[in-house]
PDB file of C-alpha atoms in Angstrom:
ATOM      1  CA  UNK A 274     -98.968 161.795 -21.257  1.00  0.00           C
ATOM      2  CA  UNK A 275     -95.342 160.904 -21.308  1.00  0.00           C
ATOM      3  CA  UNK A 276     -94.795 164.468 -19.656  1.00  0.00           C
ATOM      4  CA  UNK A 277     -96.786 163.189 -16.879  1.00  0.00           C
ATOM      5  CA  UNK A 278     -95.848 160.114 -16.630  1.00  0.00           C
ATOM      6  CA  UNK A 279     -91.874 160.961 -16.737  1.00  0.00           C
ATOM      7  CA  UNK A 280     -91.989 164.311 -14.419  1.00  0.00           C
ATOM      8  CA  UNK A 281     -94.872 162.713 -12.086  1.00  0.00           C
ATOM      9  CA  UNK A 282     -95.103 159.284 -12.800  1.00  0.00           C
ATOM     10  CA  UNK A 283     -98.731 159.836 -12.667  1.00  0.00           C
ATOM     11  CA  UNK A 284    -102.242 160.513 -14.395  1.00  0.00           C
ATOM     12  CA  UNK A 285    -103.624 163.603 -12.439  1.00  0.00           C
ATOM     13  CA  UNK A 286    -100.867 166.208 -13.904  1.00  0.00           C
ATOM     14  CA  UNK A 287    -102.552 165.692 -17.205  1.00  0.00           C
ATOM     15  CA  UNK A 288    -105.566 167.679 -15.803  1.00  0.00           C
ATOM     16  CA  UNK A 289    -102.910 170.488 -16.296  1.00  0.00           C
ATOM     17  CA  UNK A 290    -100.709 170.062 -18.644  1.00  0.00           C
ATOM     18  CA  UNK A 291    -103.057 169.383 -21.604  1.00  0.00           C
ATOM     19  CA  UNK A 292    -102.912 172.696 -22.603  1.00  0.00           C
ATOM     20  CA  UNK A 293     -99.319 172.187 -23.160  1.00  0.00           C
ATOM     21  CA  UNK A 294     -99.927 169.228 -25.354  1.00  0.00           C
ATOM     22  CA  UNK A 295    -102.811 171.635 -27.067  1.00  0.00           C
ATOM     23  CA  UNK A 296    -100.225 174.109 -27.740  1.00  0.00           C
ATOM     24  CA  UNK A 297     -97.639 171.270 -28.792  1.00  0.00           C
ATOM     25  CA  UNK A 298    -100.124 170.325 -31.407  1.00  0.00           C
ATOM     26  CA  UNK A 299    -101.008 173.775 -32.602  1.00  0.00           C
ATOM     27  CA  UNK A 300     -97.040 174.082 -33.012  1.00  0.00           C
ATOM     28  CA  UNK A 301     -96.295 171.662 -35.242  1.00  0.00           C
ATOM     29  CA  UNK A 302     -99.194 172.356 -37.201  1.00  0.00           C
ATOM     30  CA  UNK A 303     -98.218 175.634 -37.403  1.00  0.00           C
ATOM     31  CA  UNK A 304     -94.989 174.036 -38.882  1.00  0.00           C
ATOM     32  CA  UNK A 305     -96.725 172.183 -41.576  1.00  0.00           C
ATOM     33  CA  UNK A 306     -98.318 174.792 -42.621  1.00  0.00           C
ATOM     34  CA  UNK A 307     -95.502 176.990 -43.152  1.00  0.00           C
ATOM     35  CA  UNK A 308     -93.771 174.333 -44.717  1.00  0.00           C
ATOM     36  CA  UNK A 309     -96.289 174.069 -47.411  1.00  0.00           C
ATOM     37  CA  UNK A 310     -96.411 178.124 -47.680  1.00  0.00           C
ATOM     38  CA  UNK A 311     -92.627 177.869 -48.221  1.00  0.00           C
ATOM     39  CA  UNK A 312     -92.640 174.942 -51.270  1.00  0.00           C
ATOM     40  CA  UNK A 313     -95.831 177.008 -52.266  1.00  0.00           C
ATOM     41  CA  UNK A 314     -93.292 180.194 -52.985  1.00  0.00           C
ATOM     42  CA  UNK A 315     -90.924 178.303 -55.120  1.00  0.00           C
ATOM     43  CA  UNK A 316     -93.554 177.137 -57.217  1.00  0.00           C
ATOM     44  CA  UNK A 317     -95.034 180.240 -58.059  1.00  0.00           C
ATOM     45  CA  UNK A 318     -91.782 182.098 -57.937  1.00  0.00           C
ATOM     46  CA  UNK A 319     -91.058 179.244 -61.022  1.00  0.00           C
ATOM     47  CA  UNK A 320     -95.136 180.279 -61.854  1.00  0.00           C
ATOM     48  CA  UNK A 321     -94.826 183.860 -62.716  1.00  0.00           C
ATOM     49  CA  UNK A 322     -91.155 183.881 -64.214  1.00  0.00           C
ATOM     50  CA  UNK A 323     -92.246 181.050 -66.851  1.00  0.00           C
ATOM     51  CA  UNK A 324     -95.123 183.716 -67.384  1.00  0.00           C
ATOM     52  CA  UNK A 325     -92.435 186.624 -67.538  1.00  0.00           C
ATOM     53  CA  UNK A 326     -90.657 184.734 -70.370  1.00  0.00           C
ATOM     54  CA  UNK A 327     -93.703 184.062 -72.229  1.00  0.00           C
ATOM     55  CA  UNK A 328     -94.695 187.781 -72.246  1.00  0.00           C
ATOM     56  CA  UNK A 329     -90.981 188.432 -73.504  1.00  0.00           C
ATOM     57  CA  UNK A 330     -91.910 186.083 -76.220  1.00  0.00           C
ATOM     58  CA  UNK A 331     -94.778 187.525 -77.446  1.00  0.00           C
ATOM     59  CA  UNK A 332     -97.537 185.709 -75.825  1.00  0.00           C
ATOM     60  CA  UNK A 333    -100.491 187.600 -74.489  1.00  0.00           C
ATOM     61  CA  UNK A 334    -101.029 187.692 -70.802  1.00  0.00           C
ATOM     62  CA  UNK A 335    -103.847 184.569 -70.892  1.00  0.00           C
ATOM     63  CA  UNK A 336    -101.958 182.116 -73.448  1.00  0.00           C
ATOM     64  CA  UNK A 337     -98.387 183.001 -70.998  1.00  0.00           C
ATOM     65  CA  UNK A 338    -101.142 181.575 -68.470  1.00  0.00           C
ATOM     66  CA  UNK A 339    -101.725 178.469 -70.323  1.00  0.00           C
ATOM     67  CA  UNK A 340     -98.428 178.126 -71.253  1.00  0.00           C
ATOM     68  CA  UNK A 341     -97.435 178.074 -67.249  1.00  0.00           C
ATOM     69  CA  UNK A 342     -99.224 175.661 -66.387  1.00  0.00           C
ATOM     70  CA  UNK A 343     -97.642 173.166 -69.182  1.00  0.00           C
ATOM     71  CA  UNK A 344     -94.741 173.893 -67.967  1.00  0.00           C
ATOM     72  CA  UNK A 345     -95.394 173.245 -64.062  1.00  0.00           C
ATOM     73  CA  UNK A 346     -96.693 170.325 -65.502  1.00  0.00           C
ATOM     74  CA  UNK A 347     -93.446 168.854 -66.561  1.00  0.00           C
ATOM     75  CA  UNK A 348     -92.175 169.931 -62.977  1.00  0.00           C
ATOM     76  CA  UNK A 349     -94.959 168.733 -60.615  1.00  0.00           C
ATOM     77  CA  UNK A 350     -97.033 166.157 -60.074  1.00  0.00           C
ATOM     78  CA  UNK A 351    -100.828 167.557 -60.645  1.00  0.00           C
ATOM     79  CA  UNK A 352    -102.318 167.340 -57.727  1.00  0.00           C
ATOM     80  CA  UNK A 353     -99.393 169.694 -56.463  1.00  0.00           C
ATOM     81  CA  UNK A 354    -101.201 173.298 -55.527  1.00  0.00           C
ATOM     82  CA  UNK A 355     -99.488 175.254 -58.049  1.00  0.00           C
ATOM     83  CA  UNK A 356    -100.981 172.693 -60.722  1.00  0.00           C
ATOM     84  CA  UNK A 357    -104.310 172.897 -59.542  1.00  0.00           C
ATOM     85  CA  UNK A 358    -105.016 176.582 -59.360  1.00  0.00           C
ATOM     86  CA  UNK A 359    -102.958 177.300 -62.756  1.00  0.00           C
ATOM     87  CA  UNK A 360    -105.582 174.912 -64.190  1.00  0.00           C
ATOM     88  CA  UNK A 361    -108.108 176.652 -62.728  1.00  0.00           C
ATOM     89  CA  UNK A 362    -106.848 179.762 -63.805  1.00  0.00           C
ATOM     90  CA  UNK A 363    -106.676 178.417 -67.643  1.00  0.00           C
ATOM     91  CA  UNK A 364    -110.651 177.545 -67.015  1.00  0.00           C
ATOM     92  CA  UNK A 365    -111.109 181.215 -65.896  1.00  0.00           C
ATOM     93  CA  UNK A 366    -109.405 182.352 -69.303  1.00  0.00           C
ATOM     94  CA  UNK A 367    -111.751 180.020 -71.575  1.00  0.00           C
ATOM     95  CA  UNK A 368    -114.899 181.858 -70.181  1.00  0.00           C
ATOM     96  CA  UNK A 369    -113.248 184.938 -70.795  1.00  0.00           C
ATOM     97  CA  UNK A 370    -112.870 186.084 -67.520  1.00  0.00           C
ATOM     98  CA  UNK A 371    -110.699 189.147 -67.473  1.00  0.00           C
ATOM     99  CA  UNK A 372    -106.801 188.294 -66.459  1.00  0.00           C
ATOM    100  CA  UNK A 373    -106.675 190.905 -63.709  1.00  0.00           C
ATOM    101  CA  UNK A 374    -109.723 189.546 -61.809  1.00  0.00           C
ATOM    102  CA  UNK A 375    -108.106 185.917 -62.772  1.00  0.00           C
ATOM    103  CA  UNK A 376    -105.102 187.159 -60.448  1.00  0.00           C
ATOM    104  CA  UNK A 377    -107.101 188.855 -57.669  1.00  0.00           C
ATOM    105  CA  UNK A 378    -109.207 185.322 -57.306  1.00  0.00           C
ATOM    106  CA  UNK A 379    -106.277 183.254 -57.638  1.00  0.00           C
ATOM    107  CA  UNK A 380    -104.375 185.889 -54.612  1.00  0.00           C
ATOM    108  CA  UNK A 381    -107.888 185.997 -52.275  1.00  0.00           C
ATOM    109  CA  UNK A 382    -107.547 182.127 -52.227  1.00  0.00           C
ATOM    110  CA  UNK A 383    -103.733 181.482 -51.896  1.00  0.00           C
ATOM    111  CA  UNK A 384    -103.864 184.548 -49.029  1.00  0.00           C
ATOM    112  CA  UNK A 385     -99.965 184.964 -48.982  1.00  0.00           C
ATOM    113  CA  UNK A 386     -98.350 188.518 -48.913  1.00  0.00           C
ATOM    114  CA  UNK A 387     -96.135 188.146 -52.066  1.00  0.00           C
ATOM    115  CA  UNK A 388     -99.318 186.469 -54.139  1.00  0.00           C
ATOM    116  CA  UNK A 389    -101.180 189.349 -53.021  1.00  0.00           C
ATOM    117  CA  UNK A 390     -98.539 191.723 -54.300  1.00  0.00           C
ATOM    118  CA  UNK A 391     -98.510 190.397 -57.634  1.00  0.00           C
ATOM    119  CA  UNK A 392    -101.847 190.509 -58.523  1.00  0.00           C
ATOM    120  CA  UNK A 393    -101.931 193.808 -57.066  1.00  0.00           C
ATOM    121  CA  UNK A 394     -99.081 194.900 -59.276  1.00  0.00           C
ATOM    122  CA  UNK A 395    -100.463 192.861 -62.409  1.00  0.00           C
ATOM    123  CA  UNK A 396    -104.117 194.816 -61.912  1.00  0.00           C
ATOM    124  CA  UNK A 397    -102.352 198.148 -61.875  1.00  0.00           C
ATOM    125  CA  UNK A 398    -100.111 197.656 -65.017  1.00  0.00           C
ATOM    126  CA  UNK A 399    -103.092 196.130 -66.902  1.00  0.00           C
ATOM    127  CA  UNK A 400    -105.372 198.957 -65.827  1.00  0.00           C
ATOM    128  CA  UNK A 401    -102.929 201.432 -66.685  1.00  0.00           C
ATOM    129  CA  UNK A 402    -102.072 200.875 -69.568  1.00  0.00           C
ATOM    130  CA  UNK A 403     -98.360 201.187 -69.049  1.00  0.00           C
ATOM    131  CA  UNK A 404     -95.103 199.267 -70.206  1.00  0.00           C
ATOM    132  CA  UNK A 405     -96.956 195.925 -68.502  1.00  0.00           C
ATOM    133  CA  UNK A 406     -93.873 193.643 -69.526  1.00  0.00           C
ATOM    134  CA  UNK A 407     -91.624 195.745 -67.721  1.00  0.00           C
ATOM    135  CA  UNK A 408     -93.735 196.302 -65.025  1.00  0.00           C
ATOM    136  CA  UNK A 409     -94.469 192.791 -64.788  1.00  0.00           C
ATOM    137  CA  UNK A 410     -90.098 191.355 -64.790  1.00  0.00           C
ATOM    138  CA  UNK A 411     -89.546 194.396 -62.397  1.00  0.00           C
ATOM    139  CA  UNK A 412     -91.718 192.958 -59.793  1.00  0.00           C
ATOM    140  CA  UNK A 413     -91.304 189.036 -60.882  1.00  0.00           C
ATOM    141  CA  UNK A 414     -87.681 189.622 -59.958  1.00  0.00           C
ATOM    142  CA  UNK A 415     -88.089 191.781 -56.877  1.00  0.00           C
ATOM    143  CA  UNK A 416     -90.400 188.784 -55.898  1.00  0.00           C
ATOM    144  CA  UNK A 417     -88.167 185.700 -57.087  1.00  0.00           C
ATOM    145  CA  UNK A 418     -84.979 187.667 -54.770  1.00  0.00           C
ATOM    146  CA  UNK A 419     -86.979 188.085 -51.711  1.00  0.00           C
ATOM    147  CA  UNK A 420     -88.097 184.075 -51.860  1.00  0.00           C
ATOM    148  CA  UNK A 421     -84.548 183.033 -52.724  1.00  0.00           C
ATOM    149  CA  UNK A 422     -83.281 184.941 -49.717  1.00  0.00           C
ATOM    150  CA  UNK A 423     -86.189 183.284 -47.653  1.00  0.00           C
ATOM    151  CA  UNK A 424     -85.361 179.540 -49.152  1.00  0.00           C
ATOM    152  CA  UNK A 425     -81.487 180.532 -48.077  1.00  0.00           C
ATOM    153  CA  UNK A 426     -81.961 181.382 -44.587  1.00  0.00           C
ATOM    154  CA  UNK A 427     -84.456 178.291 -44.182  1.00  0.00           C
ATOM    155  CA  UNK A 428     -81.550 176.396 -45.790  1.00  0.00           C
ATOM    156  CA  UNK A 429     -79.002 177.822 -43.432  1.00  0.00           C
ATOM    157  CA  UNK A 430     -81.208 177.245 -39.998  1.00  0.00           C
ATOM    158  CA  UNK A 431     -82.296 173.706 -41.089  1.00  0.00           C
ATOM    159  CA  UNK A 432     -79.494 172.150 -39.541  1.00  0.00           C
ATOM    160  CA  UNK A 433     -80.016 174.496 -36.253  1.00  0.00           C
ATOM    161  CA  UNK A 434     -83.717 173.094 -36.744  1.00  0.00           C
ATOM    162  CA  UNK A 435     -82.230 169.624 -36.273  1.00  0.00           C
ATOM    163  CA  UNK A 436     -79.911 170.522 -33.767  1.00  0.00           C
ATOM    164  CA  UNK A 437     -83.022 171.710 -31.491  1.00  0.00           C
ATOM    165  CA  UNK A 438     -84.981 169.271 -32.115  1.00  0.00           C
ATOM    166  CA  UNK A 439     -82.426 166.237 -30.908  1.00  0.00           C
ATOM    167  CA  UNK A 440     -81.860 168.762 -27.538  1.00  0.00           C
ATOM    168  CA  UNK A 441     -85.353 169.011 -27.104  1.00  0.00           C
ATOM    169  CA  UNK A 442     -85.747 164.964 -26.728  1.00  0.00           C
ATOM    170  CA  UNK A 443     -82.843 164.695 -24.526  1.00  0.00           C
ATOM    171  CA  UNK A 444     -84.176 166.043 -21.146  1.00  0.00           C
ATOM    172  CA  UNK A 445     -86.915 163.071 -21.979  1.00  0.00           C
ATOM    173  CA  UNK A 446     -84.034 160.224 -22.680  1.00  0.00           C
ATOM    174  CA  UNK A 447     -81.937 161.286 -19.953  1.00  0.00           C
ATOM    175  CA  UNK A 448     -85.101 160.605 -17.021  1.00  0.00           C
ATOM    176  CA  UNK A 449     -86.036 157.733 -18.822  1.00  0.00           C
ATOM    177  CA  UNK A 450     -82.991 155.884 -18.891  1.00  0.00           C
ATOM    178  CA  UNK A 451     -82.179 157.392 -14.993  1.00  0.00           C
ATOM    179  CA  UNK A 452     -85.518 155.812 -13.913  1.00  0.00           C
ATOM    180  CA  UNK A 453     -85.303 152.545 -15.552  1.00  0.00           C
ATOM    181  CA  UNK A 454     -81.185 152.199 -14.984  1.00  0.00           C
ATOM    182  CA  UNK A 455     -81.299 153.676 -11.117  1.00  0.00           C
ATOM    183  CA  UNK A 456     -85.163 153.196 -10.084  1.00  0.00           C
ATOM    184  CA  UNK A 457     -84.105 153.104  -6.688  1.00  0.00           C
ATOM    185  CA  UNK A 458     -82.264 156.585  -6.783  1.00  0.00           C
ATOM    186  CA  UNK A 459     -85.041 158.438  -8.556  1.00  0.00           C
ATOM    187  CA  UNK A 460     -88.158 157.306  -5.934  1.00  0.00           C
ATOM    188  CA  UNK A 461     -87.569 160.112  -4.131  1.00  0.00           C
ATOM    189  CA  UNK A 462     -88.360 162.705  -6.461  1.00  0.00           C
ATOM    190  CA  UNK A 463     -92.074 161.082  -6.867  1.00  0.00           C
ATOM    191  CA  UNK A 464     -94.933 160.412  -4.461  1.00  0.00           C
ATOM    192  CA  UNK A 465     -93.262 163.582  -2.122  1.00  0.00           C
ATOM    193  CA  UNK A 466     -94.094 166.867  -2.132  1.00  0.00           C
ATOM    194  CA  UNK A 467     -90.564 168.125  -2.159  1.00  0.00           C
ATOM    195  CA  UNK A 468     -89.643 165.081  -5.485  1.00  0.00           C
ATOM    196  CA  UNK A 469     -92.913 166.378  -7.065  1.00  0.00           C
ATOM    197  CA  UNK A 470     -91.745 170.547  -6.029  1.00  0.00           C
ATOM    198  CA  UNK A 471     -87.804 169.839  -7.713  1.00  0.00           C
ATOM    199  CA  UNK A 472     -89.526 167.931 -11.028  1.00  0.00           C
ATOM    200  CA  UNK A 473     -91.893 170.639 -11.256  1.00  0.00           C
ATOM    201  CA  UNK A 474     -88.954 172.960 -11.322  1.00  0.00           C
ATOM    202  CA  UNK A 475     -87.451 171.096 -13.912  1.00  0.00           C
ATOM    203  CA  UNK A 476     -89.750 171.210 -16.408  1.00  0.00           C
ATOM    204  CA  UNK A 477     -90.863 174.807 -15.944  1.00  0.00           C
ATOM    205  CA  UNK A 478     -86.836 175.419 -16.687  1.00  0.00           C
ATOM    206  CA  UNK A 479     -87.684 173.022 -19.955  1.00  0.00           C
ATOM    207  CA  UNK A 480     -90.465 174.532 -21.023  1.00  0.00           C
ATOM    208  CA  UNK A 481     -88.612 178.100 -20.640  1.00  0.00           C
ATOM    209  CA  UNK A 482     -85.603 176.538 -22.463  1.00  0.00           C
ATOM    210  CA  UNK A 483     -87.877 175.395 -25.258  1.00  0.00           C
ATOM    211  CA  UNK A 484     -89.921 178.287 -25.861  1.00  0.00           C
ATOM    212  CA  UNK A 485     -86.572 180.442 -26.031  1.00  0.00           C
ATOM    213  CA  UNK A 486     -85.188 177.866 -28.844  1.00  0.00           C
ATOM    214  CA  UNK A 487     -88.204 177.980 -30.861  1.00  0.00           C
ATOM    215  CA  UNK A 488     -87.771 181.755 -30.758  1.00  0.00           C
ATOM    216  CA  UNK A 489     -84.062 181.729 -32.109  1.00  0.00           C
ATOM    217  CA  UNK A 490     -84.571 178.860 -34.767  1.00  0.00           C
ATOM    218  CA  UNK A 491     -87.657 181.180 -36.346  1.00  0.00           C
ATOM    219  CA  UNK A 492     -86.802 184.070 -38.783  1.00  0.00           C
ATOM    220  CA  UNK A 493     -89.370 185.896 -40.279  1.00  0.00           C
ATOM    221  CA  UNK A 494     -88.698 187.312 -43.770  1.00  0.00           C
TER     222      UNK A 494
END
């Protein structure tokens, strides 16, 4: 709507540009989401290496379970995810429901790659039979490293974030103040086809400019 009513200073654009304020949604809910994924990494990154420690200990693999959710306890609030499904992990363990299937549950629900590979690699050590403890630190740290280096370059581009952000507003501030500052020298570019043609041109070049900075402030890892 503010599209419309900046670029056309009317309501029949909106018949087609709602898809860009669908999209606009979609986008920062995309965001969010990714957002939550990334806080969701540290926590279980904190998760499994409490668990590693308890395994160096001594503990078996369903008490180093119990024991990691006391501790993410102390850290977070518990209604915080981590909380939640390490307690209903701990349930899982009090019916005796073997710890490899525990893991495989917990990774169909949380649905993220490095989750996934955990349980994977827990299931296999367990199965096996092999050194689990070593198996287990071997890919706790290869896991921790790859979310540290993800949490550093989300560190590193949150000021570029920022940065994008204010530019993206300013096409918006600058016609706003024009229009209410010099009404009289931006009537033209309305209510005519060749105002409505050079605005149109505008914010195709916006929308271009945009889509390119979303591109360069997003690193996959």
């Amino acid at each position: 709507m503010l599209t419309a009513w900046l670029y056309y200073r009317s309501g029949w654009p909106l018949l087609v540009l709602w898809p860009l304020g669908v999209w606009y949604y979609r986008s920062l809910e995309m965001e969010c989401i990714e957002k939550k994924k990334s806080e969701f990494l540290v926590q279980f990154k904190e998760a499994i290496q409490s668990m590693s420690a308890s395994l160096h200990t001594g503990y078996s693999v369903e008490n180093a379970v119990k024991e990691a959710q006391k501790e993410m306890l102390l850290m977070y609030p518990k209604d915080e995810m981590i909380c939640k499904e390490l307690s209903f992990m701990v349930q899982q363990v009090y019916i005796k429901i073997p710890a490899e299937q525990i893991f495989e549950d917990f990774a169909k629900r949380i649905r993220l790659d490095d989750v996934r590979s955990f349980a994977n690699v827990f299931a296999a050590a367990k199965r096996s039979g092999g050194d689990m403890i070593a198996i287990i630190q071997n890919t706790v740290n290869q896991i921790g490293d790859k979310i540290d280096v993800k949490r550093e370059i989300d560190t590193l581009l949150a000021a570029k974030r920022y940065e994008f952000k204010v530019m993206a507003v300013i096409p918006y501030v600058i016609i706003a103040y024009m229009i209410f500052s010099f009404p009289e020298f931006m009537d033209c570019l309305y209510e005519n086809v060749i105002g409505t043609g050079v605005m149109s041109v505008c914010l195709l070049v916006y929308l271009a400019a945009y889509a390119i900075g979303v591109r360069l402030v997003k690193i996959e890892v």
